Amino acid sequence: MPSEQSTATAAPPRPVRRSRAPRGSLSSDLILDHALRLLDEKGLDAFSMRALAEDLGVGTMALYTYFRGKDELFRAARDRVLAAYTPPSAEGSWDQRLRAACIAVHELFTGRPAVLRLLAESTGNDDFIDTATAAMDRMLALLREGGLGREDAARAYGTLSRFTIGSALREVRVCARPEALEAFRARIAALPPERFPHLSDLAPELLLATENGGDQYEYGLDLILCGIRALAQQPASAATGS
Amino acid sequence: MPSEQSTATAAPPRPVRRSRAPRGSLSSDLILDHALRLLDEKGLDAFSMRALAEDLGVGTMALYTYFRGKDELFRAARDRVLAAYTPPSAEGSWDQRLRAACIAVHELFTGRPAVLRLLAESTGNDDFIDTATAAMDRMLALLREGGLGREDAARAYGTLSRFTIGSALREVRVCARPEALEAFRARIAALPPERFPHLSDLAPELLLATENGGDQYEYGLDLILCGIRALAQQPASAATGS
DNA sequence: ACCTGAACACCGTTCAAGT
DNA sequence: ACCTGAACACCGTTCAAGT
């Protein structure tokens, strides 16, 4: 007789899994691997505990022996991604290194769209993993090395992190989606030029900027770094407009 | 006999609504009013079509005669909020007016936390309401007035909008939540100073910056404006680091 | 037309049970 | 201990029906 498992004559609508999953077939690491793959491929909205279990070929409740629930699983997935962060090699002046560090964080985020959304929506209530804390510490060190005062360093860091999250979010949600880009193009082309003269006039440039998401991040980063450098050359904290 | 409605002797677990809602009791505007109130009070996560219907005292399916579904209702709610935007009065130099316009947008967003999340998660596939488009056009006009080239104006606008969204998100998710602030305080206090020296050293300043979310926005905005002003004084597009 | 409840196909999670 | 299915309390939405 063929080796293929022969008890059922033809598979009815039921899922493919036939028997109990063997005892050691699961682990938190394996679960997280599949969860991140599912998240990257299908997106956060399509993710569910049931879908993840099916992807693993186990019953839904098997997941609950490794994670208290969906939230805990998501936090573990997020930490797994953050742990993968490796700071860029330290070369050049303090601001060049700061620039490189920000870009690395931004790339980490855009590379994991679903995890970015998790991060953006987190209330910051939970502990972060060491690598994330270390990255933060390193950026603060660079800002201090540049000569910024205590308060300026703290606030400049806040500015960089807010811009990085906002930027990565936009890239993931629109720049990286062909349909979204196409919709943007159509919308901007349909605008009545007499009511929105500048928008219509700058349409090609706006489109180009939207298509090249990564470049846009670096462009904005440089604007902020320009302000930070100005801060570094002043004795007191002052970046007020007038 | 008392006036209170007398058919039932004692109300069983069922909801309070007793009879059919009268014919004209509903309207898209009324639905949106309640939806926005619910969204602001309970948050996006607690919102559901069923909860909204109960809040309105109608059956769930009544909502579907006014909106095709949840997405359409959310888009209408978002547009209602965006339509409430009134640009600040035009006074001062171009950069002062740009600053004021950004702050107004930021305040609009932080005032409607749930709608902000909707906006941050939107793929940008859908049309925006006129007021939002007009605000965008006005900002581009100011950047051009400042002397920025076509490409610089487009990209500077992108930078401002990315920072504004990222900043508003952070404020809504952590700065405005006492529990989140408290968690942040506890976390930062528990950090081993020998491993994260700068983070520990700057703990008070980081906390202060997190508590004063709005100030943090203006601080970062000024950093970006500093970069934009530098751009305005140069002939070609150049904000590169070195 | 406007509003309704029942039903369908989902979801996260609890619980008691199998091995 | 590890894994299971059934069940519970949700969800958005379709559908046929009432007025």
Short mmCIF file of C-alpha atoms (C1' of nucleotides) in Angstrom, two decimals:
data_model
loop_
_atom_site.label_atom_id
_atom_site.label_comp_id
_atom_site.label_asym_id
_atom_site.label_seq_id
_atom_site.Cartn_x
_atom_site.Cartn_y
_atom_site.Cartn_z
CA MET A 1 0.00 0.00 0.00
CA PRO A 2 1.15 3.56 -0.68
CA SER A 3 2.90 5.43 2.07
CA GLU A 4 0.62 8.43 1.91
CA GLN A 5 -1.76 7.88 4.87
CA SER A 6 -4.75 5.90 3.88
CA THR A 7 -7.56 6.08 6.39
CA ALA A 8 -9.66 8.71 4.56
CA THR A 9 -10.86 7.89 1.07
CA ALA A 10 -11.31 11.54 -0.01
CA ALA A 11 -10.69 14.73 1.93
CA PRO A 12 -13.99 16.51 2.74
CA PRO A 13 -14.06 20.33 3.22
CA ARG A 14 -12.19 19.99 6.51
CA PRO A 15 -8.64 21.38 6.78
CA VAL A 16 -5.74 19.16 5.78
CA ARG A 17 -4.50 18.40 9.26
CA ARG A 18 -5.53 14.86 10.11
CA SER A 19 -4.11 13.76 13.44
CA ARG A 20 -2.91 15.23 16.65
CA ALA A 21 0.25 17.27 16.22
CA PRO A 22 3.23 15.39 17.70
CA ARG A 23 4.28 16.40 21.13
CA GLY A 24 7.36 18.53 20.45
CA SER A 25 6.24 20.04 17.17
CA LEU A 26 5.68 23.53 18.57
CA SER A 27 7.82 26.18 20.24
CA SER A 28 7.53 29.92 20.87
CA ASP A 29 10.25 30.52 18.29
CA LEU A 30 8.48 28.51 15.62
CA ILE A 31 5.23 30.28 16.37
CA LEU A 32 6.88 33.69 16.10
CA ASP A 33 8.56 32.72 12.82
CA HIS A 34 5.24 31.85 11.26
CA ALA A 35 3.50 34.84 12.83
CA LEU A 36 6.02 37.29 11.35
CA ARG A 37 5.86 35.64 7.96
CA LEU A 38 2.08 35.77 8.00
CA LEU A 39 2.16 39.37 9.15
CA ASP A 40 4.54 40.40 6.39
CA GLU A 41 2.71 38.51 3.67
CA LYS A 42 -0.94 39.08 4.48
CA GLY A 43 -0.76 42.14 6.70
CA LEU A 44 -1.98 42.91 10.18
CA ASP A 45 -5.64 43.03 9.20
CA ALA A 46 -5.65 39.51 7.82
CA PHE A 47 -3.87 38.07 10.83
CA SER A 48 -5.76 35.98 13.34
CA MET A 49 -4.91 33.39 15.93
CA ARG A 50 -6.96 30.88 14.00
CA ALA A 51 -5.14 31.63 10.74
CA LEU A 52 -1.76 31.39 12.46
CA ALA A 53 -2.68 28.03 13.99
CA GLU A 54 -3.80 26.68 10.64
CA ASP A 55 -0.56 27.90 9.06
CA LEU A 56 1.30 25.93 11.71
CA GLY A 57 -0.92 22.88 11.27
CA VAL A 58 -2.05 22.82 14.88
CA GLY A 59 -5.25 23.56 16.74
CA THR A 60 -5.86 27.17 17.65
CA MET A 61 -5.57 26.57 21.36
CA ALA A 62 -2.08 25.14 21.06
CA LEU A 63 -0.84 28.72 20.71
CA TYR A 64 -2.19 29.55 24.13
CA THR A 65 0.26 27.25 25.87
CA TYR A 66 3.09 29.45 24.62
CA PHE A 67 1.50 32.91 24.76
CA ARG A 68 -1.09 34.23 27.14
CA GLY A 69 -2.99 35.70 24.20
CA LYS A 70 -2.77 37.74 21.03
CA ASP A 71 -1.33 40.82 22.72
CA GLU A 72 1.52 38.91 24.29
CA LEU A 73 2.25 37.19 21.00
CA PHE A 74 2.34 40.57 19.22
CA ARG A 75 4.66 42.03 21.82
CA ALA A 76 6.99 39.07 21.43
CA ALA A 77 6.90 39.47 17.64
CA ARG A 78 7.71 43.15 17.96
CA ASP A 79 10.62 42.41 20.29
CA ARG A 80 11.92 39.80 17.91
CA VAL A 81 12.05 42.42 15.16
CA LEU A 82 13.60 45.08 17.37
CA ALA A 83 16.21 42.59 18.53
CA ALA A 84 17.32 42.21 14.91
CA TYR A 85 18.45 45.82 14.84
CA THR A 86 22.19 46.20 14.39
CA PRO A 87 23.56 49.71 14.72
CA PRO A 88 25.57 50.92 11.73
CA SER A 89 29.34 51.02 12.12
CA ALA A 90 30.55 54.16 13.87
CA GLU A 91 32.30 56.29 11.29
CA GLY A 92 32.51 59.99 10.63
CA SER A 93 31.39 62.95 12.67
CA TRP A 94 28.69 62.80 15.33
CA ASP A 95 26.02 64.08 12.96
CA GLN A 96 26.98 61.67 10.21
CA ARG A 97 26.74 58.80 12.66
CA LEU A 98 23.43 60.09 13.99
CA ARG A 99 22.15 60.28 10.42
CA ALA A 100 23.22 56.71 9.71
CA ALA A 101 21.61 55.44 12.92
CA CYS A 102 18.28 57.08 12.05
CA ILE A 103 18.32 55.65 8.56
CA ALA A 104 18.99 52.19 9.94
CA VAL A 105 16.00 52.45 12.28
CA HIS A 106 13.83 53.71 9.46
CA GLU A 107 14.83 50.80 7.27
CA LEU A 108 14.13 48.34 10.03
CA PHE A 109 10.62 49.77 10.34
CA THR A 110 9.76 49.90 6.67
CA GLY A 111 11.05 46.35 6.26
CA ARG A 112 8.39 45.10 8.69
CA PRO A 113 5.21 46.95 7.82
CA ALA A 114 2.90 45.05 10.14
CA VAL A 115 5.26 45.35 13.10
CA LEU A 116 5.56 49.07 12.44
CA ARG A 117 1.81 49.40 12.81
CA LEU A 118 1.99 47.47 16.06
CA LEU A 119 4.66 49.86 17.24
CA ALA A 120 2.83 52.98 16.15
CA GLU A 121 -0.27 51.87 18.00
CA SER A 122 1.43 50.73 21.15
CA THR A 123 0.75 52.92 24.14
CA GLY A 124 4.32 52.56 25.25
CA ASN A 125 3.06 50.81 28.34
CA ASP A 126 5.31 47.83 27.96
CA ASP A 127 8.99 47.28 28.35
CA PHE A 128 11.16 47.46 25.32
CA ILE A 129 13.85 45.04 24.50
CA ASP A 130 17.47 45.92 25.23
CA THR A 131 18.50 46.56 21.64
CA ALA A 132 15.87 49.29 21.30
CA THR A 133 16.93 50.88 24.56
CA ALA A 134 20.57 50.68 23.52
CA ALA A 135 19.78 52.37 20.20
CA MET A 136 18.07 55.18 22.05
CA ASP A 137 20.99 55.54 24.41
CA ARG A 138 23.41 55.69 21.50
CA MET A 139 21.48 58.45 19.77
CA LEU A 140 21.37 60.49 22.93
CA ALA A 141 25.12 59.99 23.28
CA LEU A 142 25.68 61.34 19.77
CA LEU A 143 23.52 64.38 20.42
CA ARG A 144 25.46 65.10 23.60
CA GLU A 145 28.72 64.56 21.74
CA GLY A 146 27.55 67.20 19.28
CA GLY A 147 27.41 69.66 22.12
CA LEU A 148 23.67 69.80 22.75
CA GLY A 149 22.51 70.60 26.26
CA ARG A 150 20.57 68.08 28.33
CA GLU A 151 17.16 69.39 27.42
CA ASP A 152 18.00 69.93 23.76
CA ALA A 153 19.36 66.40 23.46
CA ALA A 154 16.16 64.94 24.92
CA ARG A 155 13.91 66.99 22.67
CA ALA A 156 15.98 66.53 19.54
CA TYR A 157 15.76 62.79 20.12
CA GLY A 158 12.00 63.08 20.44
CA THR A 159 11.83 64.98 17.18
CA LEU A 160 13.85 62.36 15.34
CA SER A 161 11.79 59.49 16.66
CA ARG A 162 8.46 61.17 15.88
CA PHE A 163 9.57 61.96 12.36
CA THR A 164 10.94 58.47 11.82
CA ILE A 165 7.70 56.78 12.88
CA GLY A 166 5.52 59.17 10.90
CA SER A 167 7.70 58.76 7.86
CA ALA A 168 7.86 54.99 7.99
CA LEU A 169 4.10 54.83 8.44
CA ARG A 170 3.50 56.91 5.35
CA GLU A 171 5.90 54.85 3.31
CA VAL A 172 4.38 51.58 4.35
CA ARG A 173 0.81 52.76 3.84
CA VAL A 174 1.16 54.64 0.57
CA CYS A 175 4.62 54.91 -0.99
CA ALA A 176 5.11 51.14 -1.09
CA ARG A 177 1.64 50.40 -2.49
CA PRO A 178 1.23 50.70 -6.24
CA GLU A 179 -2.57 51.06 -5.99
CA ALA A 180 -2.22 53.85 -3.43
CA LEU A 181 0.29 55.63 -5.63
CA GLU A 182 -2.01 55.30 -8.61
CA ALA A 183 -4.92 56.67 -6.60
CA PHE A 184 -2.80 59.61 -5.50
CA ARG A 185 -1.80 60.30 -9.08
CA ALA A 186 -5.41 60.20 -10.26
CA ARG A 187 -6.60 62.40 -7.43
CA ILE A 188 -3.98 65.05 -7.96
CA ALA A 189 -4.61 65.10 -11.70
CA ALA A 190 -8.34 65.60 -11.19
CA LEU A 191 -7.88 68.68 -8.99
CA PRO A 192 -9.28 71.94 -10.38
CA PRO A 193 -6.18 74.11 -10.92
CA GLU A 194 -8.03 77.36 -10.29
CA ARG A 195 -8.95 76.32 -6.76
CA PHE A 196 -5.69 74.60 -5.85
CA PRO A 197 -3.11 76.37 -7.98
CA HIS A 198 0.05 75.38 -6.13
CA LEU A 199 -0.99 71.78 -5.67
CA SER A 200 -1.71 71.47 -9.37
CA ASP A 201 1.48 73.28 -10.29
CA LEU A 202 3.66 71.05 -8.13
CA ALA A 203 1.87 67.84 -9.03
CA PRO A 204 4.89 66.20 -10.74
CA GLU A 205 7.20 67.01 -7.85
CA LEU A 206 4.69 65.80 -5.26
CA LEU A 207 4.25 62.56 -7.13
CA LEU A 208 7.97 62.03 -7.45
CA ALA A 209 8.45 62.66 -3.75
CA THR A 210 5.72 60.15 -2.92
CA GLU A 211 7.17 57.50 -5.19
CA ASN A 212 10.64 57.78 -3.69
CA GLY A 213 9.69 57.26 -0.09
CA GLY A 214 13.15 56.50 1.21
CA ASP A 215 14.67 59.58 -0.35
CA GLN A 216 11.93 61.61 1.26
CA TYR A 217 12.94 60.29 4.66
CA GLU A 218 16.54 61.27 4.18
CA TYR A 219 15.51 64.67 2.89
CA GLY A 220 13.43 65.41 5.98
CA LEU A 221 16.07 63.93 8.23
CA ASP A 222 18.57 66.39 6.80
CA LEU A 223 16.21 69.29 7.44
CA ILE A 224 15.99 68.25 11.08
CA LEU A 225 19.74 67.66 11.33
CA CYS A 226 20.23 71.15 9.95
CA GLY A 227 18.24 72.48 12.88
CA ILE A 228 20.10 70.25 15.33
CA ARG A 229 23.46 71.45 14.05
CA ALA A 230 22.37 75.04 14.54
CA LEU A 231 21.48 74.10 18.11
CA ALA A 232 24.88 72.55 18.63
CA GLN A 233 26.57 75.82 17.79
CA GLN A 234 24.55 77.90 20.21
CA PRO A 235 25.16 78.13 23.95
CA ALA A 236 21.53 78.18 25.17
CA SER A 237 18.49 76.23 23.98
CA ALA A 238 16.86 78.34 21.28
CA ALA A 239 15.18 77.28 18.07
CA THR A 240 12.24 79.66 18.19
CA GLY A 241 10.88 80.97 14.95
CA SER A 242 11.17 84.73 14.96
CA MET B 1 -51.38 54.34 36.54
CA PRO B 2 -47.87 55.81 36.21
CA SER B 3 -46.85 57.26 32.88
CA GLU B 4 -43.78 55.11 32.51
CA GLN B 5 -44.79 52.52 29.85
CA SER B 6 -46.63 49.64 31.28
CA THR B 7 -46.72 46.58 29.04
CA ALA B 8 -43.75 44.82 30.69
CA THR B 9 -43.90 44.20 34.42
CA ALA B 10 -40.13 44.14 34.86
CA ALA B 11 -37.42 44.70 32.24
CA PRO B 12 -35.58 41.45 31.43
CA PRO B 13 -31.91 41.51 30.29
CA ARG B 14 -32.92 42.88 26.88
CA PRO B 15 -31.84 46.39 25.85
CA VAL B 16 -34.03 49.37 26.74
CA ARG B 17 -35.38 50.04 23.27
CA ARG B 18 -38.95 48.79 23.12
CA SER B 19 -40.60 49.71 19.87
CA ARG B 20 -39.71 50.47 16.29
CA ALA B 21 -37.81 53.72 15.94
CA PRO B 22 -40.03 56.38 14.34
CA ARG B 23 -39.57 56.94 10.67
CA GLY B 24 -37.55 60.18 10.56
CA SER B 25 -35.51 59.62 13.71
CA LEU B 26 -32.25 58.94 11.88
CA SER B 27 -29.99 60.86 9.52
CA SER B 28 -26.38 60.61 8.37
CA ASP B 29 -25.54 63.71 10.40
CA LEU B 30 -27.04 62.30 13.57
CA ILE B 31 -25.23 59.02 13.05
CA LEU B 32 -21.91 60.81 12.55
CA ASP B 33 -22.47 62.95 15.64
CA HIS B 34 -22.91 59.88 17.78
CA ALA B 35 -20.12 58.02 16.05
CA LEU B 36 -17.61 60.80 16.74
CA ARG B 37 -18.73 61.14 20.33
CA LEU B 38 -18.40 57.39 20.83
CA LEU B 39 -15.01 57.39 19.13
CA ASP B 40 -13.71 60.20 21.31
CA GLU B 41 -15.08 58.77 24.53
CA LYS B 42 -14.43 55.06 24.20
CA GLY B 43 -11.78 54.98 21.53
CA LEU B 44 -11.45 53.25 18.19
CA ASP B 45 -11.01 49.79 19.67
CA ALA B 46 -14.28 49.88 21.58
CA PHE B 47 -16.24 51.11 18.59
CA SER B 48 -18.58 48.79 16.74
CA MET B 49 -21.58 49.18 14.49
CA ARG B 50 -23.65 47.37 17.07
CA ALA B 51 -22.52 49.69 19.87
CA LEU B 52 -23.19 52.76 17.75
CA ALA B 53 -26.68 51.52 16.91
CA GLU B 54 -27.46 50.90 20.55
CA ASP B 55 -26.19 54.37 21.42
CA LEU B 56 -28.62 55.73 18.86
CA GLY B 57 -31.46 53.54 20.08
CA VAL B 58 -31.99 51.83 16.73
CA GLY B 59 -31.39 48.41 15.28
CA THR B 60 -27.91 47.78 13.92
CA MET B 61 -29.07 47.46 10.35
CA ALA B 62 -30.61 50.93 10.35
CA LEU B 63 -27.09 52.32 9.96
CA TYR B 64 -26.70 50.48 6.67
CA THR B 65 -29.37 52.56 4.98
CA TYR B 66 -27.14 55.62 5.44
CA PHE B 67 -23.67 54.12 4.99
CA ARG B 68 -22.60 51.23 2.85
CA GLY B 69 -20.60 49.86 5.78
CA LYS B 70 -18.13 50.62 8.52
CA ASP B 71 -15.43 51.89 6.18
CA GLU B 72 -17.70 54.39 4.52
CA LEU B 73 -18.94 55.58 7.90
CA PHE B 74 -15.35 56.04 9.07
CA ARG B 75 -14.41 57.98 5.98
CA ALA B 76 -17.41 60.25 6.47
CA ALA B 77 -16.43 60.76 10.11
CA ARG B 78 -12.89 61.61 9.10
CA ASP B 79 -14.14 64.10 6.52
CA ARG B 80 -16.43 65.69 9.05
CA VAL B 81 -13.42 66.33 11.30
CA LEU B 82 -11.22 67.57 8.48
CA ALA B 83 -13.97 69.90 7.35
CA ALA B 84 -13.86 71.55 10.77
CA TYR B 85 -10.35 72.79 10.10
CA THR B 86 -10.10 76.55 9.90
CA PRO B 87 -6.76 77.96 8.83
CA PRO B 88 -5.20 80.44 11.25
CA SER B 89 -5.36 84.10 10.28
CA ALA B 90 -2.58 85.10 7.89
CA GLU B 91 -0.20 87.33 9.81
CA GLY B 92 3.55 87.72 9.84
CA SER B 93 6.23 86.36 7.57
CA TRP B 94 5.80 83.28 5.41
CA ASP B 95 7.57 81.05 7.92
CA GLN B 96 5.54 82.37 10.83
CA ARG B 97 2.37 81.65 8.92
CA LEU B 98 3.61 78.21 7.94
CA ARG B 99 4.39 77.50 11.57
CA ALA B 100 0.93 78.60 12.66
CA ALA B 101 -0.72 76.47 9.97
CA CYS B 102 1.20 73.35 11.06
CA ILE B 103 0.32 73.90 14.70
CA ALA B 104 -3.35 74.26 13.78
CA VAL B 105 -3.29 70.95 11.92
CA HIS B 106 -1.52 69.28 14.80
CA GLU B 107 -4.11 70.55 17.25
CA LEU B 108 -6.91 69.35 15.03
CA PHE B 109 -5.38 65.87 15.04
CA THR B 110 -4.63 65.60 18.75
CA GLY B 111 -8.15 66.84 19.51
CA ARG B 112 -9.61 63.81 17.74
CA PRO B 113 -7.48 60.83 18.78
CA ALA B 114 -9.60 58.14 17.16
CA VAL B 115 -9.87 60.00 13.87
CA LEU B 116 -6.13 60.52 13.89
CA ARG B 117 -5.65 56.77 14.03
CA LEU B 118 -8.05 56.38 11.15
CA LEU B 119 -6.01 58.89 9.22
CA ALA B 120 -2.68 57.33 10.07
CA GLU B 121 -3.90 53.94 8.93
CA SER B 122 -5.57 55.10 5.76
CA THR B 123 -3.84 54.02 2.61
CA GLY B 124 -4.54 57.36 1.02
CA ASN B 125 -6.67 55.59 -1.54
CA ASP B 126 -9.68 57.78 -1.02
CA ASP B 127 -10.48 61.35 -1.90
CA PHE B 128 -9.93 63.97 0.70
CA ILE B 129 -12.35 66.70 1.47
CA ASP B 130 -11.77 70.19 0.08
CA THR B 131 -10.65 71.79 3.33
CA ALA B 132 -7.77 69.33 3.63
CA THR B 133 -6.75 69.89 0.04
CA ALA B 134 -6.98 73.64 0.53
CA ALA B 135 -4.77 73.44 3.62
CA MET B 136 -2.19 71.51 1.63
CA ASP B 137 -2.33 74.05 -1.17
CA ARG B 138 -1.86 76.91 1.30
CA MET B 139 1.22 75.33 2.84
CA LEU B 140 2.76 74.78 -0.55
CA ALA B 141 2.01 78.43 -1.36
CA LEU B 142 3.86 79.56 1.75
CA LEU B 143 6.87 77.41 0.96
CA ARG B 144 6.99 78.84 -2.55
CA GLU B 145 6.57 82.33 -1.14
CA GLY B 146 9.59 81.64 1.03
CA GLY B 147 11.61 81.10 -2.10
CA LEU B 148 11.85 77.33 -2.19
CA GLY B 149 12.18 75.65 -5.56
CA ARG B 150 9.48 73.36 -6.88
CA GLU B 151 11.07 70.16 -5.67
CA ASP B 152 12.11 71.58 -2.32
CA ALA B 153 8.61 72.86 -1.68
CA ALA B 154 7.12 69.45 -2.40
CA ARG B 155 9.59 67.65 -0.18
CA ALA B 156 9.50 70.16 2.64
CA TYR B 157 5.73 69.76 2.68
CA GLY B 158 6.17 65.99 2.89
CA THR B 159 8.54 66.39 5.81
CA LEU B 160 6.14 68.61 7.71
CA SER B 161 3.21 66.27 7.17
CA ARG B 162 5.16 63.17 8.18
CA PHE B 163 6.41 64.83 11.33
CA THR B 164 2.97 66.18 12.18
CA ILE B 165 1.31 62.78 11.92
CA GLY B 166 4.08 61.00 13.79
CA SER B 167 4.03 63.61 16.49
CA ALA B 168 0.27 63.65 16.93
CA LEU B 169 0.25 59.87 17.10
CA ARG B 170 2.78 59.82 19.88
CA GLU B 171 0.94 62.46 21.83
CA VAL B 172 -2.35 60.70 21.55
CA ARG B 173 -0.94 57.29 22.40
CA VAL B 174 1.39 58.21 25.25
CA CYS B 175 1.70 61.88 26.20
CA ALA B 176 -2.02 62.28 26.81
CA ARG B 177 -2.36 59.04 28.81
CA PRO B 178 -1.46 59.22 32.50
CA GLU B 179 -0.97 55.44 32.76
CA ALA B 180 1.38 55.47 29.78
CA LEU B 181 3.35 58.34 31.28
CA GLU B 182 3.59 56.53 34.57
CA ALA B 183 4.78 53.37 32.84
CA PHE B 184 7.40 55.37 30.98
CA ARG B 185 8.59 56.94 34.23
CA ALA B 186 8.85 53.56 35.92
CA ARG B 187 10.66 52.00 32.99
CA ILE B 188 13.22 54.73 32.70
CA ALA B 189 13.86 54.70 36.43
CA ALA B 190 14.47 50.95 36.40
CA LEU B 191 17.16 51.14 33.72
CA PRO B 192 20.66 50.06 34.77
CA PRO B 193 22.74 53.27 34.48
CA GLU B 194 25.95 51.43 33.64
CA ARG B 195 24.40 49.94 30.50
CA PHE B 196 22.40 52.98 29.40
CA PRO B 197 24.36 55.90 30.81
CA HIS B 198 22.94 58.70 28.70
CA LEU B 199 19.37 57.51 28.96
CA SER B 200 19.66 57.38 32.73
CA ASP B 201 21.41 60.71 32.87
CA LEU B 202 18.78 62.47 30.78
CA ALA B 203 15.83 60.75 32.44
CA PRO B 204 14.33 63.95 33.90
CA GLU B 205 14.56 65.82 30.60
CA LEU B 206 13.11 62.90 28.64
CA LEU B 207 10.21 62.66 31.04
CA LEU B 208 9.54 66.37 30.88
CA ALA B 209 9.58 66.29 27.11
CA THR B 210 7.13 63.39 27.10
CA GLU B 211 4.78 65.10 29.51
CA ASN B 212 4.64 68.31 27.47
CA GLY B 213 3.63 66.78 24.19
CA GLY B 214 2.50 69.97 22.50
CA ASP B 215 5.72 71.81 23.32
CA GLN B 216 7.62 68.91 21.85
CA TYR B 217 5.74 69.33 18.60
CA GLU B 218 6.61 73.01 18.36
CA TYR B 219 10.21 72.29 19.25
CA GLY B 220 10.58 69.75 16.44
CA LEU B 221 8.65 71.96 14.06
CA ASP B 222 11.16 74.72 14.70
CA LEU B 223 14.04 72.38 13.97
CA ILE B 224 12.47 71.56 10.60
CA LEU B 225 11.67 75.19 9.90
CA CYS B 226 15.28 76.01 10.61
CA GLY B 227 16.26 73.61 7.86
CA ILE B 228 13.60 75.00 5.54
CA ARG B 229 14.81 78.54 6.08
CA ALA B 230 18.32 77.49 5.21
CA LEU B 231 16.90 76.01 2.01
CA ALA B 232 15.11 79.26 1.23
CA GLN B 233 18.38 81.15 1.26
CA GLN B 234 20.15 78.84 -1.13
CA PRO B 235 19.80 78.84 -4.90
CA ALA B 236 19.85 75.08 -5.54
CA SER B 237 18.28 72.20 -3.66
CA ALA B 238 20.86 71.14 -1.10
CA ALA B 239 20.36 69.95 2.43
CA THR B 240 22.89 67.15 2.38
CA GLY B 241 24.83 66.47 5.51
CA SER B 242 28.49 67.00 4.89
"C1'" DA C 1 -38.11 54.52 1.90
"C1'" DC C 2 -36.69 53.25 6.18
"C1'" DC C 3 -36.10 50.10 9.83
"C1'" DT C 4 -36.17 45.26 11.66
"C1'" DG C 5 -34.40 40.38 13.51
"C1'" DA C 6 -32.40 36.16 12.09
"C1'" DA C 7 -28.59 34.17 10.13
"C1'" DC C 8 -23.78 33.62 8.31
"C1'" DA C 9 -19.05 33.62 8.63
"C1'" DC C 10 -15.80 35.39 11.19
"C1'" DC C 11 -13.01 36.72 15.76
"C1'" DG C 12 -10.31 35.98 20.73
"C1'" DT C 13 -10.57 33.34 24.53
"C1'" DT C 14 -12.40 30.04 28.47
"C1'" DC C 15 -13.06 25.53 29.77
"C1'" DA C 16 -13.10 20.72 30.35
"C1'" DA C 17 -11.17 17.05 28.32
"C1'" DG C 18 -7.95 13.99 26.00
"C1'" DT C 19 -2.86 12.04 25.70
"C1'" DA D 1 3.10 19.04 29.86
"C1'" DC D 2 1.12 19.81 25.65
"C1'" DC D 3 -2.57 19.79 22.48
"C1'" DT D 4 -7.58 19.28 21.44
"C1'" DG D 5 -12.79 20.57 20.13
"C1'" DA D 6 -16.83 22.69 21.85
"C1'" DA D 7 -18.70 26.68 23.52
"C1'" DC D 8 -19.23 31.70 24.67
"C1'" DA D 9 -19.50 36.33 23.70
"C1'" DC D 10 -18.31 39.20 20.44
"C1'" DC D 11 -17.83 41.30 15.34
"C1'" DG D 12 -19.44 43.17 10.18
"C1'" DT D 13 -22.60 42.25 6.91
"C1'" DT D 14 -26.35 39.74 3.87
"C1'" DC D 15 -30.95 38.74 3.39
"C1'" DA D 16 -35.80 38.47 3.54
"C1'" DA D 17 -39.23 40.64 5.79
"C1'" DG D 18 -42.06 44.09 8.03
"C1'" DT D 19 -44.19 49.12 7.86
#
